[in-house]
XYZ file of C-alpha atoms in Angstrom:
479
model
C -0.007 0.001 0.045
C 2.954 2.346 0.944
C 4.699 1.717 -2.459
C 1.494 2.248 -4.379
C 0.967 5.538 -2.623
C 4.432 6.614 -3.569
C 3.938 5.587 -7.087
C 0.753 7.379 -7.197
C 2.377 10.544 -6.023
C 5.019 10.218 -8.797
C 2.204 10.016 -11.398
C 0.953 13.157 -9.893
C 4.339 14.592 -10.646
C 4.016 13.575 -14.223
C 0.980 15.589 -14.501
C 2.479 18.651 -12.847
C 5.675 18.520 -14.885
C 3.911 17.413 -18.015
C 1.938 20.545 -18.233
C 5.132 22.392 -19.418
C 5.685 20.008 -22.320
C 3.883 17.292 -24.342
C 7.270 15.491 -24.808
C 8.533 14.560 -21.381
C 10.866 11.678 -21.191
C 11.612 8.847 -18.770
C 14.595 9.259 -16.588
C 16.215 6.233 -18.219
C 15.839 7.807 -21.530
C 17.362 11.167 -20.446
C 20.425 9.516 -18.861
C 20.912 7.111 -21.918
C 20.719 9.975 -24.416
C 23.127 12.112 -22.196
C 25.645 9.316 -22.027
C 25.565 8.834 -25.771
C 26.123 12.470 -26.629
C 28.682 13.211 -23.895
C 32.152 13.797 -25.426
C 33.666 13.154 -21.975
C 32.048 9.643 -21.848
C 33.142 9.031 -25.527
C 36.693 9.865 -24.651
C 36.639 7.574 -21.490
C 35.258 4.735 -23.703
C 37.882 5.092 -26.324
C 40.587 5.216 -23.602
C 39.258 2.192 -22.128
C 39.150 0.304 -25.333
C 42.727 1.416 -26.291
C 43.850 0.104 -22.797
C 42.261 -3.140 -23.436
C 43.603 -3.402 -26.872
C 47.137 -2.652 -25.554
C 46.652 -5.450 -22.945
C 45.631 -7.933 -25.670
C 48.641 -7.117 -27.713
C 51.031 -7.677 -24.915
C 49.273 -10.990 -24.114
C 49.651 -12.285 -27.561
C 51.733 -15.368 -27.665
C 55.078 -15.343 -29.652
C 55.419 -17.390 -32.630
C 58.679 -19.004 -33.876
C 60.962 -16.267 -34.882
C 62.559 -16.788 -38.284
C 65.417 -14.860 -39.760
C 66.737 -15.425 -43.231
C 69.891 -13.847 -44.796
C 71.325 -14.142 -48.191
C 74.953 -13.243 -47.427
C 76.968 -11.122 -49.654
C 76.982 -12.291 -53.384
C 79.943 -11.269 -55.572
C 81.123 -12.182 -59.089
C 84.871 -12.352 -60.043
C 86.219 -12.876 -63.486
C 88.673 -15.761 -63.958
C 90.814 -15.230 -66.988
C 92.231 -18.808 -66.900
C 88.700 -20.188 -67.039
C 87.402 -17.450 -69.199
C 84.381 -17.273 -66.901
C 83.035 -15.531 -63.942
C 83.342 -17.276 -60.500
C 80.277 -16.502 -58.306
C 80.712 -16.447 -54.483
C 78.523 -15.777 -51.476
C 79.518 -15.498 -47.938
C 76.634 -17.909 -47.167
C 72.927 -18.167 -46.981
C 71.397 -18.921 -43.500
C 68.337 -19.242 -41.479
C 67.792 -18.897 -37.747
C 64.889 -20.186 -35.806
C 64.264 -18.674 -32.289
C 61.705 -20.938 -30.369
C 59.262 -19.161 -28.036
C 60.452 -20.712 -24.746
C 62.185 -19.494 -21.622
C 65.448 -20.956 -22.621
C 65.582 -18.940 -25.953
C 66.415 -22.037 -28.019
C 68.000 -20.994 -31.188
C 68.579 -23.240 -34.220
C 70.781 -21.930 -37.087
C 71.296 -23.539 -40.510
C 73.872 -22.021 -42.909
C 75.415 -22.966 -46.189
C 78.613 -21.327 -45.261
C 80.919 -19.868 -48.072
C 79.869 -20.979 -51.494
C 81.734 -20.692 -54.816
C 80.467 -21.719 -58.159
C 81.799 -21.607 -61.827
C 79.021 -21.417 -64.347
C 80.558 -24.095 -66.706
C 80.150 -26.529 -63.840
C 83.786 -27.296 -63.545
C 83.957 -26.278 -59.834
C 81.711 -25.987 -56.786
C 82.284 -25.421 -53.130
C 80.133 -25.310 -49.976
C 80.740 -25.331 -46.319
C 77.320 -26.047 -44.580
C 76.811 -25.704 -40.926
C 74.089 -26.563 -38.359
C 74.096 -25.245 -34.779
C 71.780 -24.926 -31.832
C 71.926 -23.279 -28.395
C 69.723 -23.339 -25.283
C 69.993 -21.620 -21.764
C 69.112 -23.055 -18.382
C 68.519 -20.671 -15.516
C 68.932 -21.901 -11.892
C 67.067 -19.697 -9.381
C 64.040 -17.286 -9.640
C 63.066 -17.217 -13.333
C 59.400 -16.141 -13.147
C 58.777 -12.702 -14.423
C 55.238 -11.739 -13.624
C 55.603 -7.969 -14.105
C 53.997 -7.984 -17.481
C 50.938 -9.985 -16.434
C 50.675 -7.827 -13.294
C 50.928 -4.615 -15.379
C 48.224 -6.014 -17.753
C 45.928 -6.698 -14.923
C 46.375 -3.314 -13.456
C 45.715 -1.811 -16.985
C 42.444 -3.838 -17.319
C 41.174 -3.030 -13.740
C 42.043 0.624 -14.076
C 40.445 0.969 -17.623
C 37.263 -0.803 -16.717
C 36.675 0.531 -13.239
C 37.459 4.129 -14.349
C 34.965 3.925 -17.239
C 32.238 2.329 -15.130
C 32.745 4.598 -12.217
C 32.787 7.745 -14.438
C 29.612 6.539 -16.065
C 27.753 6.277 -12.797
C 29.116 9.544 -11.559
C 27.986 11.164 -14.712
C 24.330 9.749 -14.173
C 24.532 11.160 -10.615
C 25.289 14.459 -11.944
C 22.222 14.338 -14.137
C 20.121 13.089 -11.185
C 21.380 16.148 -9.130
C 20.594 18.645 -11.918
C 17.016 17.214 -12.243
C 16.685 17.427 -8.514
C 17.679 21.061 -8.549
C 15.204 21.833 -11.379
C 12.304 20.198 -9.306
C 13.251 21.970 -6.261
C 13.402 25.220 -8.022
C 10.077 24.639 -9.558
C 8.581 23.756 -6.216
C 10.051 26.888 -4.689
C 8.579 28.973 -7.560
C 5.092 27.386 -7.040
C 5.282 27.933 -3.313
C 6.354 31.579 -3.772
C 3.667 32.242 -6.348
C 1.164 30.858 -3.971
C 2.402 32.885 -1.036
C 2.258 36.082 -3.299
C -1.358 35.091 -4.283
C -2.388 34.554 -0.664
C -0.817 37.857 0.476
C -2.495 39.707 -2.157
C -5.892 38.124 -1.533
C -5.457 38.869 2.198
C -4.570 42.432 1.480
C -7.687 42.829 -0.791
C -10.005 41.326 1.771
C -8.449 43.458 4.536
C -8.972 46.689 2.493
C -12.472 45.585 1.332
C -13.641 44.795 4.865
C -11.969 47.940 6.006
C -9.895 45.986 8.536
C -6.972 48.249 7.590
C -6.718 51.482 5.689
C -4.701 52.261 2.675
C -1.548 54.032 3.528
C -1.453 52.756 6.988
C 1.662 51.192 8.494
C -0.111 47.717 8.347
C -0.983 48.353 4.747
C 2.604 49.231 3.887
C 3.943 46.275 5.736
C 1.747 43.862 3.854
C 2.832 45.501 0.610
C 6.400 45.269 1.559
C 5.784 41.477 2.293
C 4.342 41.139 -1.215
C 7.314 42.951 -2.822
C 9.773 40.812 -0.904
C 8.198 37.647 -2.218
C 8.153 39.076 -5.706
C 11.829 39.779 -5.386
C 12.332 36.207 -4.264
C 10.248 34.988 -7.235
C 12.408 36.991 -9.637
C 15.539 35.353 -8.184
C 13.994 31.924 -8.445
C 13.137 32.595 -12.037
C 16.618 33.790 -12.853
C 18.038 30.650 -11.131
C 15.844 28.515 -13.309
C 17.221 29.957 -16.529
C 20.674 29.121 -15.233
C 19.582 25.580 -14.309
C 17.951 25.030 -17.653
C 21.139 26.119 -19.502
C 23.285 23.775 -17.279
C 20.842 20.922 -17.990
C 21.113 21.487 -21.725
C 24.875 21.631 -21.591
C 24.993 18.367 -19.423
C 22.402 16.281 -21.353
C 22.519 17.715 -24.728
C 18.795 18.369 -24.780
C 16.372 20.864 -23.340
C 14.342 20.173 -20.107
C 10.982 18.833 -21.136
C 10.093 17.136 -17.873
C 10.367 13.648 -16.659
C 7.507 11.142 -16.793
C 8.837 8.378 -14.483
C 11.342 7.922 -11.763
C 12.038 4.389 -10.724
C 12.396 3.271 -7.065
C 16.150 2.667 -6.165
C 17.325 -0.835 -5.335
C 19.552 -0.262 -2.232
C 20.659 -3.959 -1.562
C 24.228 -3.917 -0.573
C 26.686 -6.369 1.073
C 30.335 -5.710 1.445
C 33.033 -7.813 -0.310
C 35.739 -9.377 1.725
C 38.098 -8.845 -1.133
C 37.280 -5.147 -1.368
C 36.805 -3.295 -4.548
C 38.797 -2.211 -7.520
C 40.818 0.337 -5.458
C 41.931 -2.381 -3.018
C 42.650 -4.632 -5.957
C 44.825 -1.968 -7.609
C 46.900 -1.603 -4.406
C 47.185 -5.424 -4.054
C 48.573 -5.607 -7.604
C 50.972 -2.761 -6.828
C 52.172 -4.728 -3.755
C 52.623 -7.778 -5.901
C 54.551 -5.739 -8.540
C 56.884 -4.275 -5.792
C 57.549 -7.700 -4.517
C 58.264 -8.930 -8.020
C 60.754 -6.125 -8.627
C 62.541 -7.101 -5.376
C 62.538 -10.714 -6.323
C 63.932 -10.035 -9.809
C 66.655 -7.668 -8.417
C 67.698 -10.385 -5.836
C 67.793 -12.914 -8.647
C 70.469 -10.830 -10.420
C 72.770 -11.754 -7.501
C 71.656 -15.300 -6.899
C 70.611 -16.762 -10.364
C 73.139 -18.741 -12.385
C 72.767 -19.583 -16.096
C 74.061 -22.571 -18.105
C 74.076 -21.987 -21.798
C 74.574 -25.136 -24.009
C 75.394 -24.890 -27.591
C 76.670 -27.156 -30.344
C 76.919 -27.578 -34.060
C 78.418 -29.427 -36.937
C 79.871 -27.934 -40.004
C 81.510 -29.280 -43.141
C 83.170 -28.210 -46.328
C 83.483 -29.682 -49.790
C 85.693 -28.131 -52.353
C 85.832 -29.253 -55.992
C 89.397 -29.980 -57.294
C 89.331 -27.033 -59.780
C 89.721 -24.681 -56.697
C 92.812 -26.482 -55.358
C 96.374 -25.991 -56.711
C 97.412 -29.563 -55.704
C 94.436 -30.980 -57.748
C 93.126 -33.047 -54.818
C 89.588 -32.854 -53.235
C 89.300 -31.936 -49.657
C 86.312 -32.642 -47.461
C 86.163 -32.081 -43.734
C 83.533 -32.185 -40.874
C 83.821 -29.846 -37.940
C 81.851 -30.581 -34.738
C 81.715 -28.192 -31.733
C 80.155 -28.400 -28.330
C 80.405 -25.742 -25.623
C 78.885 -24.872 -22.163
C 79.013 -21.567 -20.350
C 78.097 -21.289 -16.558
C 77.706 -17.662 -15.548
C 76.704 -15.773 -12.330
C 76.788 -12.261 -11.231
C 80.602 -12.198 -10.621
C 81.996 -14.922 -12.720
C 81.821 -16.842 -16.051
C 83.282 -20.227 -16.971
C 83.255 -21.709 -20.337
C 84.249 -25.119 -21.544
C 84.541 -25.886 -25.314
C 85.340 -29.090 -27.252
C 85.709 -28.986 -30.950
C 87.568 -30.741 -33.668
C 88.127 -31.337 -37.309
C 87.537 -34.707 -39.087
C 89.267 -35.208 -42.495
C 87.245 -37.587 -44.419
C 89.869 -38.267 -47.014
C 92.513 -39.022 -44.464
C 90.079 -40.599 -41.884
C 91.734 -38.332 -39.377
C 90.168 -36.500 -36.414
C 91.895 -33.656 -34.524
C 90.214 -32.629 -31.266
C 90.672 -29.377 -29.409
C 89.600 -28.686 -25.809
C 89.575 -25.278 -24.297
C 88.542 -23.823 -20.990
C 88.116 -20.094 -20.212
C 86.754 -18.029 -17.231
C 86.443 -14.597 -15.691
C 85.780 -13.160 -12.178
C 85.147 -9.682 -11.015
C 84.830 -8.151 -7.433
C 81.490 -6.587 -8.506
C 82.494 -2.897 -8.233
C 78.743 -1.885 -8.248
C 77.982 -3.841 -5.112
C 77.333 -0.692 -3.140
C 74.904 0.611 -5.743
C 73.138 -2.786 -5.776
C 72.795 -2.924 -2.114
C 71.152 0.538 -1.960
C 68.974 -0.378 -4.834
C 67.812 -3.465 -2.955
C 67.060 -1.383 0.240
C 65.072 0.998 -1.972
C 63.071 -1.876 -3.320
C 62.551 -3.276 0.122
C 61.167 0.134 1.139
C 58.866 0.115 -1.902
C 57.445 -3.173 -0.690
C 56.734 -1.842 2.796
C 55.160 1.351 1.236
C 52.871 -0.820 -1.005
C 51.901 -2.925 2.016
C 50.969 0.249 4.022
C 48.999 1.493 0.939
C 47.267 -1.802 0.662
C 46.259 -1.811 4.215
C 44.997 1.761 3.977
C 42.952 0.927 0.840
C 41.234 -1.961 2.798
C 40.547 0.352 5.789
C 39.186 3.081 3.520
C 36.903 0.474 1.825
C 35.591 -0.627 5.229
C 34.988 2.954 6.332
C 33.219 3.547 3.112
C 31.084 0.440 3.652
C 30.036 1.556 7.093
C 29.302 5.095 5.920
C 27.188 3.705 3.029
C 25.248 1.418 5.211
C 24.412 4.331 7.538
C 23.209 6.393 4.556
C 21.162 3.578 3.233
C 19.472 3.166 6.645
C 18.831 6.920 6.740
C 17.343 7.098 3.262
C 15.070 4.228 4.072
C 13.820 5.915 7.210
C 13.283 9.251 5.358
C 11.400 7.461 2.533
C 9.105 5.589 5.144
C 8.465 8.970 6.932
C 7.718 10.688 3.683
C 5.153 7.987 2.765
C 3.409 8.531 6.190
C 3.458 12.242 5.746
C 1.959 11.875 2.250
C -0.751 9.583 3.506
C -1.633 12.197 6.170
C -1.775 15.021 3.693
C -3.968 12.968 1.414
C -6.331 12.171 4.284
C -6.476 15.921 5.059
C -7.360 16.624 1.405
C -10.071 14.037 1.441
C -11.452 15.327 4.699
C -11.524 18.908 3.469
C -13.259 17.818 0.185
C -15.883 16.015 2.201
C -16.378 18.958 4.622
C -16.637 21.382 1.654
C -19.404 19.232 0.102
C -21.293 19.576 3.344
C -20.614 23.264 3.480
C -18.225 23.002 6.422
C -15.021 24.003 4.689
C -14.154 26.782 2.224
C -12.781 26.167 -1.127
C -9.631 28.021 -0.087
C -9.045 25.259 2.567
C -9.503 22.600 -0.053
C -7.204 24.360 -2.423
C -4.474 24.602 0.392
C -4.758 20.909 1.198
C -4.556 20.051 -2.542
C -1.473 22.423 -2.986
C 0.246 20.469 -0.054
C -0.335 17.159 -1.763
C 0.900 18.580 -5.024
C 4.206 19.748 -3.354
C 4.507 16.250 -1.912
C 4.875 15.010 -5.332
C 8.042 17.175 -5.741
C 9.407 15.929 -2.370
C 9.020 12.199 -3.344
C 10.540 12.875 -6.690
C 13.633 14.480 -5.150
C 13.749 11.768 -2.498
C 13.705 9.076 -5.321
C 16.490 10.793 -7.182
C 18.642 10.981 -4.038
C 17.932 7.271 -3.617
C 19.052 6.552 -7.229
C 22.299 8.511 -6.557
C 22.840 6.253 -3.581
C 22.092 3.221 -5.618
C 24.859 4.340 -8.006
C 27.288 5.017 -5.147
C 26.711 1.385 -3.914
C 27.533 0.169 -7.491
C 30.678 2.359 -7.608
C 31.807 0.885 -4.299
C 31.247 -2.522 -5.680
C 33.307 -1.982 -8.739
């Protein structure tokens, strides 16, 4: 019954506001149109989409990297052969596999020479591969954390701005309705004062020019000045509304009841999540810096090459064919590097293999240790600051939850009391109309009661708009 009474009063508002225009809109249509025409919201939407596109680009998986080179090709004239000898420093292709070890496979022809008449040909093919193993902290989550921050910030900023923009429209409409209510109340006060003055003069209760007469005239003039100020304010409010929504004020034909269901989230909202991600990022930066001191890498590489030279290129007239295998391993840390390498040459024609073993290393006393130590301390402090910011964000969220719950309770109470007041005013109107029909009340008393009911329609509209603002604030806090 209470809700039906409220909705009935809102329908009364439709009649009141609708008299100014035959084209009043629903509140939802007003907000939807304003959002569509707002350049500010268009800018925020494009910014959000660009941020999400950037995130998608950074998350795209790497494919196998392929590099192909032709080498340097040259042609040299050979007078003895009366022909050009063509030579290239070697064609090659490298394949970089998308893994953490940066596995690389390289295939090359090596140096090639060729005589067009087919009397000579030379090639030195080679195949090699390398792979790195990291011992220690190898996970780098900075990119994924940064992507998540971008996503949360872009989405939450857009949605929050959208709801805040809607609240701005609600406030503007409330100001227009309150101004309209004040104008009608002032106009009625002026009409009542004028009627009272006319009746007093007609009944000779006061005489023209007396102090009482001048006082009543001054009261009317004061209300007229107030009315002029309210009308001037209305012109400003109408211009502000047009700027805000992109359309002229034509009234509103429906205002829905707000849905104020709210429950806090143990994880907090987007602000808490952003601080949590910032804390994870700070810890990641510290872990990666520490890994520079503690991690060790082992790079394994190997390959095999060969050469085949036609006899026309040799002064001795013999053919030389060789195979050259190679294997190496490099162990490296912050202050040292140790490399072991085994290679050899196998002469196929002589069935002879000549191996070579080599070991090399380096060590430094890390002259930047002081700088690194200070950097680590700075990163540790960054972690502590991020932890404090995260704790503050959670505390702020809980305080906002408490404040919002109190405001919800206060609005529900005000809404209930307004309904009771409206019921009472309607009962008064019904009673005055009944008394008037029996000749026990004047038409003026009926008009006053009807005017009070009419003003209640403005009160409930403004109250509903404030409730809708509160509903949006709930949604903002939940983002």
